[in-house]
Amino acid sequence: MRSHLSVLSLLLSLLAAHVRALTFNVNVRQRAAAVLAARANGQNAVPVANTHNSEYIANITLGGRQIPVLLDTGSSDLWVTGSVPNAKDVGKSVSLSYAVGKAAGDVYTATLEFANYTVQDQAFLLVQDTSSFSVDIKSQGYEGLIGLGPNTGSVIRDKLDSASGDSVLDRIFSQNTTSSNFLTILLNREGDPSSASTGQLTVSEVLPQYSNITSMPKLPVTKVHKLTDEDQHWQVLTDVNGVLGPDGQPIQVDSIVPSAPDGQLVVVFDSGFTLPQVPRAMADAIYGRVQGAEYNTASEVWTIPCDQLIPLTFKFGGVEYPIHPLDVSSSDFNMVNSLGNPVCVGTFQPITSAFSLLGEYDIILGMAFLRNTYTLLDYGNFMENTASDRGDPYVQLLPVTDVNQAHKDFVQVRLNGVDTTGDSSHALLPADQMQHSPISEAEKKKAYEEMILSRWPYIFVGCLLFVLLVAGLITWRCCVRRRKKREAKMANVRLPDTGSNAPRSPGAQAISFSRLEDGALPDNMEMRESKGYDYRSDYRPSFASSRTRV
């Protein structure tokens, strides 16, 4: 996810010295071994190297130069450092923000080779100056990043405003219309004796040993609003009560996404996040009942004793996905608690800097979750100008963690082979003794802003209805007032006085009337014919003026 590249600021500060000690040659040897494993598992599989479970790296060839790049399903652009042979400058510049700094420079095009596909004139950002990065990315084993997210999130595409700026996967699928437009990812776990030696990535094909992934539930991707589709990610809904905590019970958390069904949460799958981001109440429920747990306010993370095994399970499409206990806490951060004792960092941390102000998702499941699944991402109609039968995009997840074997791995790695997980010192505290992490003022402000911004369509519709109601009321009042004025003016119209003082038309004769009694005419009644009297002529001006004033 852009602005949160792979390692959060916590990881960057805590692992800086350790990661810098990792030489590039070691990564080269890892990738060489990965190539052999990939060729054995699938003809076109791309080997994925692992740097301390915090970065996953694959090779691309750009302009004839082989470049190791981070795999990021949370963004959609390609950028590299150094120089690229035979690259063409398109005359545009862009800047992308990540946790390690800004990737800024000019947009170029060059021939790209990736996953046994070749793309001519692939647009990418060439970053010449890496001084803004907080770490030496080359010492960590990569020299760029490839975004594997939906094309709508591409900044380069928006800058070029044409199909020439489309993302790598969009270009590959567009020129290979007979192939299925999906990507699969398998991440390995460093430090786990039962994990594979390398990860794998495939395009339009599945790994043979995991072919049953195609029978797993197709989880529909939830679409964000069209006006904010640059924030579209690989996001799906959990099941109702879809997160089971350390005690095996559902963790009850309300979604901040207005359209989310009751009891379900919107989850983003992002291979660029080392530490999954969850609602604060969920992080508290996972770690707050562990004996010896502490919340580090400076780093904004939970820490726990490294020998504490914590069960955690997610549910999608009716399938349970258990998390390996080595992925629920990490010993790679060299942190100590308030007593100075070494502790592990809880990997499922309260969502802070990645909080969705627009209320588009609740959870970001990064590497610590994705190591427990073989993941298939089908781009469907995310593709530009795709055939109508591509269907909607979806995600399929195949669980790859065996709970019993994972327990044995934890005992071997964290407990030196002696299983003490059942000791009273490892028992969870009662629910009423659960610790709660503090909420900062900045987080409260974000929550309030999200409450407003996430409901902007409803607020807009409500405001529009209010304006229409007020306009209708004003119009109605005006109509009523005009009608009353018209009636009042009509009531003021009177026939002319026919008495002796009333003016007569030339030639008109007086007409005298007496009261009739018992149906007989009075003897003194004189009735003369009126000649030359024009009723309409005398009274037309009065009616005309009345109509004019209405």
CSV table of N, CA and C in Angstrom, one decimal, residues 100-169:
chain,number,residue,atom,x,y,z
A,100,VAL,N,9.6,4.5,3.8
A,100,VAL,CA,11.0,4.7,3.8
A,100,VAL,C,11.4,6.0,3.2
A,101,GLY,N,10.5,6.8,2.7
A,101,GLY,CA,10.7,8.0,2.0
A,101,GLY,C,10.0,8.2,0.7
A,102,LYS,N,10.4,9.2,0.0
A,102,LYS,CA,9.7,9.5,-1.3
A,102,LYS,C,10.5,8.9,-2.5
A,103,ALA,N,9.8,8.3,-3.4
A,103,ALA,CA,10.4,7.8,-4.6
A,103,ALA,C,10.0,8.8,-5.7
A,104,ALA,N,10.9,9.7,-6.1
A,104,ALA,CA,10.5,10.7,-7.0
A,104,ALA,C,11.5,10.7,-8.2
A,105,GLY,N,11.0,11.2,-9.3
A,105,GLY,CA,11.9,11.2,-10.5
A,105,GLY,C,11.1,11.4,-11.8
A,106,ASP,N,11.7,11.0,-12.9
A,106,ASP,CA,11.0,11.1,-14.2
A,106,ASP,C,10.5,9.7,-14.6
A,107,VAL,N,9.5,9.8,-15.4
A,107,VAL,CA,8.8,8.6,-16.0
A,107,VAL,C,9.5,8.2,-17.3
A,108,TYR,N,9.9,6.9,-17.4
A,108,TYR,CA,10.6,6.4,-18.5
A,108,TYR,C,9.8,5.2,-19.0
A,109,THR,N,10.2,4.7,-20.2
A,109,THR,CA,9.6,3.4,-20.7
A,109,THR,C,10.8,2.6,-21.2
A,110,ALA,N,10.6,1.3,-21.0
A,110,ALA,CA,11.7,0.3,-21.5
A,110,ALA,C,11.0,-1.1,-21.6
A,111,THR,N,11.7,-2.0,-22.2
A,111,THR,CA,11.2,-3.4,-22.4
A,111,THR,C,11.3,-4.1,-21.0
A,112,LEU,N,10.2,-4.7,-20.6
A,112,LEU,CA,10.2,-5.4,-19.3
A,112,LEU,C,10.0,-6.9,-19.5
A,113,GLU,N,10.7,-7.7,-18.7
A,113,GLU,CA,10.5,-9.1,-18.7
A,113,GLU,C,10.2,-9.5,-17.2
A,114,PHE,N,9.1,-10.2,-17.1
A,114,PHE,CA,8.6,-10.6,-15.7
A,114,PHE,C,7.8,-11.8,-15.8
A,115,ALA,N,8.1,-12.9,-15.1
A,115,ALA,CA,7.3,-14.1,-15.0
A,115,ALA,C,7.1,-14.7,-16.4
A,116,ASN,N,8.2,-14.7,-17.2
A,116,ASN,CA,8.2,-15.2,-18.5
A,116,ASN,C,7.3,-14.5,-19.5
A,117,TYR,N,7.0,-13.3,-19.2
A,117,TYR,CA,6.2,-12.4,-20.1
A,117,TYR,C,7.1,-11.2,-20.5
A,118,THR,N,6.9,-10.7,-21.7
A,118,THR,CA,7.7,-9.5,-22.2
A,118,THR,C,6.7,-8.4,-22.5
A,119,VAL,N,7.0,-7.2,-22.0
A,119,VAL,CA,6.1,-6.1,-22.3
A,119,VAL,C,7.0,-5.0,-22.9
A,120,GLN,N,6.6,-4.5,-24.0
A,120,GLN,CA,7.3,-3.4,-24.7
A,120,GLN,C,6.9,-2.1,-24.1
A,121,ASP,N,7.8,-1.2,-24.0
A,121,ASP,CA,7.6,0.2,-23.5
A,121,ASP,C,6.7,0.3,-22.2
A,122,GLN,N,7.2,-0.5,-21.2
A,122,GLN,CA,6.5,-0.4,-19.9
A,122,GLN,C,6.9,0.8,-19.2
A,123,ALA,N,5.9,1.6,-18.7
A,123,ALA,CA,6.2,2.9,-18.0
A,123,ALA,C,6.7,2.6,-16.6
A,124,PHE,N,7.7,3.3,-16.1
A,124,PHE,CA,8.2,3.1,-14.8
A,124,PHE,C,8.8,4.5,-14.3
A,125,LEU,N,9.0,4.6,-13.0
A,125,LEU,CA,9.6,5.7,-12.4
A,125,LEU,C,11.0,5.4,-12.1
A,126,LEU,N,11.9,6.3,-12.7
A,126,LEU,CA,13.4,6.1,-12.4
A,126,LEU,C,13.8,7.0,-11.3
A,127,VAL,N,14.2,6.5,-10.2
A,127,VAL,CA,14.6,7.2,-9.0
A,127,VAL,C,16.1,7.3,-9.0
A,128,GLN,N,16.6,8.5,-9.3
A,128,GLN,CA,18.0,8.8,-9.3
A,128,GLN,C,18.6,9.1,-7.9
A,129,ASP,N,17.8,9.7,-7.1
A,129,ASP,CA,18.3,10.2,-5.8
A,129,ASP,C,17.5,9.4,-4.7
A,130,THR,N,18.2,8.6,-3.9
A,130,THR,CA,17.6,7.8,-2.9
A,130,THR,C,18.0,8.4,-1.5
A,131,SER,N,18.5,9.7,-1.4
A,131,SER,CA,18.9,10.2,-0.2
A,131,SER,C,17.7,10.4,0.8
A,132,SER,N,16.5,10.5,0.2
A,132,SER,CA,15.3,10.7,1.1
A,132,SER,C,14.9,9.5,1.8
A,133,PHE,N,15.4,8.3,1.4
A,133,PHE,CA,15.1,7.0,2.0
A,133,PHE,C,15.8,7.0,3.4
A,134,SER,N,15.0,6.5,4.3
A,134,SER,CA,15.6,6.4,5.7
A,134,SER,C,16.5,5.2,5.9
A,135,VAL,N,16.6,4.3,4.9
A,135,VAL,CA,17.5,3.1,4.9
A,135,VAL,C,18.1,3.0,3.6
A,136,ASP,N,19.2,2.2,3.6
A,136,ASP,CA,19.9,1.9,2.4
A,136,ASP,C,19.2,0.7,1.7
A,137,ILE,N,18.4,0.9,0.8
A,137,ILE,CA,17.5,-0.2,0.2
A,137,ILE,C,18.4,-1.2,-0.5
A,138,LYS,N,19.5,-0.8,-1.1
A,138,LYS,CA,20.3,-1.8,-1.8
A,138,LYS,C,20.9,-2.8,-0.8
A,139,SER,N,21.3,-2.3,0.4
A,139,SER,CA,21.9,-3.3,1.4
A,139,SER,C,20.8,-4.2,1.9
A,140,GLN,N,19.5,-3.9,1.7
A,140,GLN,CA,18.5,-4.8,2.1
A,140,GLN,C,18.1,-5.8,1.0
A,141,GLY,N,18.7,-5.6,-0.2
A,141,GLY,CA,18.6,-6.6,-1.2
A,141,GLY,C,17.6,-6.2,-2.3
A,142,TYR,N,17.1,-5.0,-2.4
A,142,TYR,CA,16.2,-4.6,-3.5
A,142,TYR,C,16.6,-3.2,-4.0
A,143,GLU,N,16.2,-3.0,-5.2
A,143,GLU,CA,16.5,-1.7,-5.9
A,143,GLU,C,15.3,-1.1,-6.6
A,144,GLY,N,14.2,-1.4,-6.1
A,144,GLY,CA,12.9,-0.9,-6.7
A,144,GLY,C,11.7,-1.6,-6.1
A,145,LEU,N,10.6,-1.4,-6.7
A,145,LEU,CA,9.3,-1.9,-6.2
A,145,LEU,C,8.4,-2.1,-7.4
A,146,ILE,N,7.7,-3.3,-7.4
A,146,ILE,CA,6.7,-3.5,-8.4
A,146,ILE,C,5.3,-3.6,-7.7
A,147,GLY,N,4.4,-2.7,-8.1
A,147,GLY,CA,3.1,-2.7,-7.6
A,147,GLY,C,2.2,-3.7,-8.3
A,148,LEU,N,1.5,-4.5,-7.5
A,148,LEU,CA,0.7,-5.6,-8.1
A,148,LEU,C,-0.8,-5.4,-7.8
A,149,GLY,N,-1.2,-4.1,-7.4
A,149,GLY,CA,-2.5,-3.8,-7.1
A,149,GLY,C,-3.3,-3.4,-8.4
A,150,PRO,N,-4.6,-3.1,-8.2
A,150,PRO,CA,-5.5,-2.7,-9.3
A,150,PRO,C,-4.9,-1.5,-10.0
A,151,ASN,N,-5.2,-1.5,-11.4
A,151,ASN,CA,-4.6,-0.4,-12.2
A,151,ASN,C,-5.1,1.0,-11.8
A,152,THR,N,-6.3,1.1,-11.2
A,152,THR,CA,-6.8,2.4,-10.9
A,152,THR,C,-6.0,3.1,-9.9
A,153,GLY,N,-5.1,2.4,-9.1
A,153,GLY,CA,-4.3,3.0,-8.1
A,153,GLY,C,-3.0,3.5,-8.7
A,154,SER,N,-2.7,3.4,-10.0
A,154,SER,CA,-1.4,3.8,-10.6
A,154,SER,C,-1.3,5.3,-10.7
A,155,VAL,N,-0.3,5.9,-10.1
A,155,VAL,CA,-0.1,7.4,-10.2
A,155,VAL,C,0.5,7.7,-11.6
A,156,ILE,N,1.4,6.8,-12.0
A,156,ILE,CA,2.0,7.0,-13.4
A,156,ILE,C,0.9,7.0,-14.4
A,157,ARG,N,0.0,6.1,-14.3
A,157,ARG,CA,-1.2,6.0,-15.3
A,157,ARG,C,-1.9,7.3,-15.3
A,158,ASP,N,-2.2,7.8,-14.1
A,158,ASP,CA,-2.9,9.1,-14.0
A,158,ASP,C,-2.1,10.3,-14.6
A,159,LYS,N,-0.8,10.2,-14.4
A,159,LYS,CA,0.0,11.3,-14.9
A,159,LYS,C,0.1,11.3,-16.4
A,160,LEU,N,0.2,10.1,-17.0
A,160,LEU,CA,0.3,10.0,-18.5
A,160,LEU,C,-1.1,10.1,-19.1
A,161,ASP,N,-2.1,9.8,-18.3
A,161,ASP,CA,-3.5,9.9,-18.8
A,161,ASP,C,-3.7,9.1,-20.1
A,162,SER,N,-3.1,7.9,-20.1
A,162,SER,CA,-3.3,7.0,-21.3
A,162,SER,C,-2.9,5.6,-20.9
A,163,ALA,N,-3.3,4.7,-21.8
A,163,ALA,CA,-3.0,3.3,-21.5
A,163,ALA,C,-1.5,3.0,-21.5
A,164,SER,N,-0.7,3.9,-22.0
A,164,SER,CA,0.8,3.7,-22.0
A,164,SER,C,1.3,3.7,-20.6
A,165,GLY,N,0.6,4.2,-19.7
A,165,GLY,CA,1.0,4.3,-18.3
A,165,GLY,C,0.4,3.2,-17.4
A,166,ASP,N,-0.2,2.2,-18.0
A,166,ASP,CA,-0.9,1.1,-17.2
A,166,ASP,C,0.2,0.3,-16.4
A,167,SER,N,-0.3,-0.3,-15.4
A,167,SER,CA,0.6,-1.1,-14.5
A,167,SER,C,1.1,-2.3,-15.2
A,168,VAL,N,2.1,-3.0,-14.6
A,168,VAL,CA,2.7,-4.1,-15.2
A,168,VAL,C,1.7,-5.2,-15.5
A,169,LEU,N,1.0,-5.6,-14.5
A,169,LEU,CA,0.0,-6.7,-14.6
A,169,LEU,C,-1.1,-6.4,-15.7
